């Protein structure tokens, strides 16, 4: 399959590979209630999916001290997530979108190099990869928001390109938010949006997506048309 316009495919996680809007919103609403924070709507929380935690909390609670808020949330999350291997914690892990795993396997077998660029923190991505264990060997490299700059800063994309030694024009970003599109646009990387996530199609398109597909399951077919 590879040999067309792209060698490297970089995927966002939440809202792109994983159907995580519901679990993220529910867990944040539980934290808000248990910590006695000012209430926020489900929509306001969902809008932040894809951003790093610091930027997300600054947007959601501009009136509060961000560092103290994050400290509280991390302490809460540690008790909420539970210990590694906890079946209750595993049950909270977001499922993959239908066809995503099969599409990734097909793309990897077809010669594409696959990577992840996510707003999740490293522990969160590691939990997801442990839960969806068949995906881990498919990815040549991953970057998370807590170990590099937050989206829409393109630093995580630059780092992946450098690590994997792929020129920007031979890489394709795949994501569900305007943050993904803006991040790719900032360094001239082509980007395709999926419409199964949290941002409306017109927002992704106006932020720089060159095309839209419904889910990652459609990506192999779309790429065959690009050859």
mmCIF file of C-alpha atoms in Angstrom:
data_model
loop_
_atom_site.group_PDB
_atom_site.id
_atom_site.type_symbol
_atom_site.label_atom_id
_atom_site.label_comp_id
_atom_site.label_asym_id
_atom_site.label_seq_id
_atom_site.Cartn_x
_atom_site.Cartn_y
_atom_site.Cartn_z
ATOM 1 C CA UNK A 1 0.000 0.000 0.000
ATOM 2 C CA UNK A 2 2.823 2.416 0.845
ATOM 3 C CA UNK A 3 4.705 4.038 -1.970
ATOM 4 C CA UNK A 4 2.251 6.859 -2.588
ATOM 5 C CA UNK A 5 2.457 10.368 -1.161
ATOM 6 C CA UNK A 6 3.139 9.353 2.459
ATOM 7 C CA UNK A 7 5.527 7.181 4.436
ATOM 8 C CA UNK A 8 4.515 8.153 7.986
ATOM 9 C CA UNK A 9 0.989 8.317 9.446
ATOM 10 C CA UNK A 10 0.645 10.131 12.792
ATOM 11 C CA UNK A 11 -2.549 9.555 14.778
ATOM 12 C CA UNK A 12 -4.191 11.464 17.565
ATOM 13 C CA UNK A 13 -5.642 9.085 20.173
ATOM 14 C CA UNK A 14 -8.784 10.400 21.913
ATOM 15 C CA UNK A 15 -11.624 10.955 19.446
ATOM 16 C CA UNK A 16 -9.557 9.573 16.570
ATOM 17 C CA UNK A 17 -8.612 6.014 17.492
ATOM 18 C CA UNK A 18 -10.547 5.750 20.771
ATOM 19 C CA UNK A 19 -14.194 6.631 21.307
ATOM 20 C CA UNK A 20 -13.314 8.434 24.517
ATOM 21 C CA UNK A 21 -15.583 11.489 24.698
ATOM 22 C CA UNK A 22 -18.076 9.814 27.024
ATOM 23 C CA UNK A 23 -15.526 8.306 29.452
ATOM 24 C CA UNK A 24 -13.494 11.524 29.612
ATOM 25 C CA UNK A 25 -16.539 13.709 30.248
ATOM 26 C CA UNK A 26 -17.926 11.331 32.884
ATOM 27 C CA UNK A 27 -14.620 11.073 34.730
ATOM 28 C CA UNK A 28 -14.141 14.848 34.707
ATOM 29 C CA UNK A 29 -17.691 15.439 35.934
ATOM 30 C CA UNK A 30 -17.066 12.943 38.757
ATOM 31 C CA UNK A 31 -13.886 14.807 39.695
ATOM 32 C CA UNK A 32 -15.688 18.166 39.622
ATOM 33 C CA UNK A 33 -18.415 16.845 41.917
ATOM 34 C CA UNK A 34 -16.112 15.027 44.329
ATOM 35 C CA UNK A 35 -13.637 17.922 44.584
ATOM 36 C CA UNK A 36 -16.370 20.528 44.962
ATOM 37 C CA UNK A 37 -15.306 22.508 41.907
ATOM 38 C CA UNK A 38 -17.619 24.964 40.136
ATOM 39 C CA UNK A 39 -19.874 23.020 37.742
ATOM 40 C CA UNK A 40 -19.158 22.922 34.029
ATOM 41 C CA UNK A 41 -21.257 21.545 31.174
ATOM 42 C CA UNK A 42 -20.498 18.299 29.362
ATOM 43 C CA UNK A 43 -19.956 20.312 26.185
ATOM 44 C CA UNK A 44 -17.408 22.610 27.833
ATOM 45 C CA UNK A 45 -15.429 19.584 28.986
ATOM 46 C CA UNK A 46 -15.662 17.784 25.646
ATOM 47 C CA UNK A 47 -14.346 20.856 23.825
ATOM 48 C CA UNK A 48 -11.027 20.452 25.665
ATOM 49 C CA UNK A 49 -10.375 16.876 24.538
ATOM 50 C CA UNK A 50 -7.134 16.911 22.579
ATOM 51 C CA UNK A 51 -5.504 19.708 24.557
ATOM 52 C CA UNK A 52 -2.899 19.084 27.219
ATOM 53 C CA UNK A 53 -4.049 19.151 30.835
ATOM 54 C CA UNK A 54 -2.555 22.558 31.629
ATOM 55 C CA UNK A 55 -4.141 24.336 28.686
ATOM 56 C CA UNK A 56 -7.399 22.499 29.235
ATOM 57 C CA UNK A 57 -7.684 23.481 32.882
ATOM 58 C CA UNK A 58 -6.702 27.089 32.165
ATOM 59 C CA UNK A 59 -9.561 27.210 29.669
ATOM 60 C CA UNK A 60 -12.094 25.401 31.854
ATOM 61 C CA UNK A 61 -11.224 27.220 35.102
ATOM 62 C CA UNK A 62 -9.442 30.500 34.299
ATOM 63 C CA UNK A 63 -10.430 31.848 37.727
ATOM 64 C CA UNK A 64 -8.572 29.098 39.649
ATOM 65 C CA UNK A 65 -4.885 28.475 40.270
ATOM 66 C CA UNK A 66 -3.958 26.030 37.510
ATOM 67 C CA UNK A 67 -1.065 24.342 39.309
ATOM 68 C CA UNK A 68 -3.129 23.692 42.427
ATOM 69 C CA UNK A 69 -6.061 22.467 40.342
ATOM 70 C CA UNK A 70 -3.851 20.018 38.462
ATOM 71 C CA UNK A 71 -2.371 18.780 41.746
ATOM 72 C CA UNK A 72 -5.881 18.054 43.033
ATOM 73 C CA UNK A 73 -6.896 16.338 39.809
ATOM 74 C CA UNK A 74 -3.765 14.171 39.746
ATOM 75 C CA UNK A 75 -4.380 13.048 43.302
ATOM 76 C CA UNK A 76 -8.013 12.309 42.438
ATOM 77 C CA UNK A 77 -7.048 10.520 39.231
ATOM 78 C CA UNK A 78 -4.618 8.263 41.107
ATOM 79 C CA UNK A 79 -7.451 6.978 43.280
ATOM 80 C CA UNK A 80 -9.959 6.920 40.388
ATOM 81 C CA UNK A 81 -7.813 4.961 37.942
ATOM 82 C CA UNK A 82 -6.701 2.388 40.479
ATOM 83 C CA UNK A 83 -3.720 0.078 40.383
ATOM 84 C CA UNK A 84 -2.361 -1.448 37.168
ATOM 85 C CA UNK A 85 -4.350 -4.547 36.320
ATOM 86 C CA UNK A 86 -7.384 -3.427 38.296
ATOM 87 C CA UNK A 87 -10.397 -4.823 36.340
ATOM 88 C CA UNK A 88 -12.540 -1.847 37.369
ATOM 89 C CA UNK A 89 -9.936 0.554 35.994
ATOM 90 C CA UNK A 90 -9.661 -1.493 32.798
ATOM 91 C CA UNK A 91 -13.414 -1.293 32.311
ATOM 92 C CA UNK A 92 -13.162 2.506 32.252
ATOM 93 C CA UNK A 93 -10.747 2.471 29.305
ATOM 94 C CA UNK A 94 -12.322 3.916 26.165
ATOM 95 C CA UNK A 95 -13.048 1.443 23.360
ATOM 96 C CA UNK A 96 -11.545 1.859 19.919
ATOM 97 C CA UNK A 97 -13.795 3.051 17.128
ATOM 98 C CA UNK A 98 -15.161 0.244 14.989
ATOM 99 C CA UNK A 99 -12.619 -0.810 12.399
ATOM 100 C CA UNK A 100 -9.748 1.262 13.825
ATOM 101 C CA UNK A 101 -7.614 -1.685 14.922
ATOM 102 C CA UNK A 102 -8.088 -3.491 11.618
ATOM 103 C CA UNK A 103 -7.229 -0.346 9.664
ATOM 104 C CA UNK A 104 -4.033 0.231 11.644
ATOM 105 C CA UNK A 105 -2.953 -3.370 11.131
ATOM 106 C CA UNK A 106 -3.657 -3.104 7.402
ATOM 107 C CA UNK A 107 -1.679 0.126 7.144
ATOM 108 C CA UNK A 108 1.287 -1.271 9.058
ATOM 109 C CA UNK A 109 1.293 -4.424 6.920
ATOM 110 C CA UNK A 110 1.093 -2.192 3.859
ATOM 111 C CA UNK A 111 4.421 -0.561 4.675
ATOM 112 C CA UNK A 112 3.397 2.655 6.437
ATOM 113 C CA UNK A 113 5.224 3.766 9.554
ATOM 114 C CA UNK A 114 2.692 4.596 12.288
ATOM 115 C CA UNK A 115 3.033 6.981 15.244
ATOM 116 C CA UNK A 116 0.890 8.672 17.897
ATOM 117 C CA UNK A 117 0.775 12.369 18.840
ATOM 118 C CA UNK A 118 -1.694 12.864 21.678
ATOM 119 C CA UNK A 119 -2.802 15.375 24.264
ATOM 120 C CA UNK A 120 -2.940 12.528 26.802
ATOM 121 C CA UNK A 121 -0.227 12.403 29.475
ATOM 122 C CA UNK A 122 2.279 9.557 29.192
ATOM 123 C CA UNK A 123 0.710 7.452 31.990
ATOM 124 C CA UNK A 124 -2.671 7.748 30.281
ATOM 125 C CA UNK A 125 -1.342 6.648 26.905
ATOM 126 C CA UNK A 126 0.523 3.759 28.509
ATOM 127 C CA UNK A 127 -2.684 2.592 30.196
ATOM 128 C CA UNK A 128 -4.489 2.749 26.864
ATOM 129 C CA UNK A 129 -1.750 0.840 25.055
ATOM 130 C CA UNK A 130 -1.693 -1.778 27.804
ATOM 131 C CA UNK A 131 -5.463 -2.212 27.510
ATOM 132 C CA UNK A 132 -5.355 -2.319 23.691
ATOM 133 C CA UNK A 133 -2.211 -4.430 23.693
ATOM 134 C CA UNK A 134 -2.345 -5.444 20.028
ATOM 135 C CA UNK A 135 -1.804 -1.824 18.990
ATOM 136 C CA UNK A 136 1.494 -1.227 20.792
ATOM 137 C CA UNK A 137 3.742 -3.067 18.304
ATOM 138 C CA UNK A 138 2.137 -1.198 15.403
ATOM 139 C CA UNK A 139 3.517 2.195 16.506
ATOM 140 C CA UNK A 140 7.129 3.091 15.809
ATOM 141 C CA UNK A 141 7.050 6.139 18.119
ATOM 142 C CA UNK A 142 4.684 8.098 20.360
ATOM 143 C CA UNK A 143 4.566 11.573 21.908
ATOM 144 C CA UNK A 144 2.378 12.856 24.739
ATOM 145 C CA UNK A 145 1.574 16.380 25.868
ATOM 146 C CA UNK A 146 3.380 16.099 29.202
ATOM 147 C CA UNK A 147 6.748 15.272 27.632
ATOM 148 C CA UNK A 148 6.753 17.918 24.898
ATOM 149 C CA UNK A 149 4.742 21.026 23.996
ATOM 150 C CA UNK A 150 0.940 20.909 24.107
ATOM 151 C CA UNK A 151 -1.177 21.025 20.956
ATOM 152 C CA UNK A 152 -1.536 23.092 18.824
ATOM 153 C CA UNK A 153 2.216 23.720 19.198
ATOM 154 C CA UNK A 154 3.787 21.450 16.530
ATOM 155 C CA UNK A 155 6.814 20.392 18.603
ATOM 156 C CA UNK A 156 5.575 16.819 19.072
ATOM 157 C CA UNK A 157 5.276 16.458 15.299
ATOM 158 C CA UNK A 158 8.768 17.854 14.760
ATOM 159 C CA UNK A 159 10.148 15.401 17.301
ATOM 160 C CA UNK A 160 8.444 12.450 15.627
ATOM 161 C CA UNK A 161 9.742 13.504 12.222
ATOM 162 C CA UNK A 162 13.268 13.804 13.604
ATOM 163 C CA UNK A 163 13.122 10.480 15.443
ATOM 164 C CA UNK A 164 11.748 8.578 12.469
ATOM 165 C CA UNK A 165 13.767 10.521 9.884
ATOM 166 C CA UNK A 166 10.825 11.374 7.668
ATOM 167 C CA UNK A 167 10.513 14.720 5.819
ATOM 168 C CA UNK A 168 7.401 16.680 6.691
ATOM 169 C CA UNK A 169 5.878 16.389 3.226
ATOM 170 C CA UNK A 170 6.000 12.565 3.490
ATOM 171 C CA UNK A 171 3.998 12.505 6.735
ATOM 172 C CA UNK A 172 0.236 12.731 7.294
ATOM 173 C CA UNK A 173 -1.489 13.807 10.531
ATOM 174 C CA UNK A 174 -4.826 12.166 11.327
ATOM 175 C CA UNK A 175 -7.004 13.757 14.016
ATOM 176 C CA UNK A 176 -10.470 14.851 15.104
ATOM 177 C CA UNK A 177 -9.912 18.419 16.328
ATOM 178 C CA UNK A 178 -8.899 21.835 15.101
ATOM 179 C CA UNK A 179 -5.884 21.503 17.431
ATOM 180 C CA UNK A 180 -4.606 18.578 15.353
ATOM 181 C CA UNK A 181 -5.187 20.470 12.115
ATOM 182 C CA UNK A 182 -3.553 23.666 13.390
ATOM 183 C CA UNK A 183 -0.558 21.738 14.711
ATOM 184 C CA UNK A 184 0.040 20.112 11.343
ATOM 185 C CA UNK A 185 -0.578 23.324 9.398
ATOM 186 C CA UNK A 186 2.046 25.146 11.482
ATOM 187 C CA UNK A 187 4.829 23.036 9.949
ATOM 188 C CA UNK A 188 3.290 22.374 6.542
ATOM 189 C CA UNK A 189 2.299 18.776 7.260
ATOM 190 C CA UNK A 190 -0.751 17.450 5.381
ATOM 191 C CA UNK A 191 -3.673 16.616 7.672
ATOM 192 C CA UNK A 192 -6.841 14.581 7.261
ATOM 193 C CA UNK A 193 -9.685 14.971 9.749
ATOM 194 C CA UNK A 194 -11.992 12.306 11.127
ATOM 195 C CA UNK A 195 -15.529 13.435 11.918
ATOM 196 C CA UNK A 196 -16.251 10.860 14.649
ATOM 197 C CA UNK A 197 -14.671 12.963 17.401
ATOM 198 C CA UNK A 198 -15.446 16.132 19.330
ATOM 199 C CA UNK A 199 -15.085 18.952 16.785
ATOM 200 C CA UNK A 200 -17.525 19.672 13.986
ATOM 201 C CA UNK A 201 -16.271 18.953 10.452
ATOM 202 C CA UNK A 202 -16.233 22.628 9.463
ATOM 203 C CA UNK A 203 -13.963 23.470 12.411
ATOM 204 C CA UNK A 204 -11.424 20.833 11.383
ATOM 205 C CA UNK A 205 -11.585 21.893 7.749
ATOM 206 C CA UNK A 206 -11.197 25.608 8.513
ATOM 207 C CA UNK A 207 -8.188 24.860 10.739
ATOM 208 C CA UNK A 208 -6.344 23.274 7.841
ATOM 209 C CA UNK A 209 -7.569 19.734 7.091
ATOM 210 C CA UNK A 210 -7.259 18.949 3.410
ATOM 211 C CA UNK A 211 -9.924 16.226 3.565
ATOM 212 C CA UNK A 212 -12.402 14.611 5.948
ATOM 213 C CA UNK A 213 -13.325 10.974 6.504
ATOM 214 C CA UNK A 214 -15.809 9.512 8.964
ATOM 215 C CA UNK A 215 -13.428 7.251 10.893
ATOM 216 C CA UNK A 216 -9.938 5.782 10.729
ATOM 217 C CA UNK A 217 -11.526 2.634 9.304
ATOM 218 C CA UNK A 218 -11.894 4.576 6.034
ATOM 219 C CA UNK A 219 -8.241 5.657 5.904
ATOM 220 C CA UNK A 220 -6.807 2.691 3.918
ATOM 221 C CA UNK A 221 -9.391 3.280 1.176
ATOM 222 C CA UNK A 222 -8.672 7.034 1.162
ATOM 223 C CA UNK A 223 -4.930 6.433 0.887
ATOM 224 C CA UNK A 224 -5.377 4.070 -2.040
ATOM 225 C CA UNK A 225 -7.035 6.966 -3.836
ATOM 226 C CA UNK A 226 -3.974 9.139 -3.128
ATOM 227 C CA UNK A 227 -1.489 6.807 -4.780
#
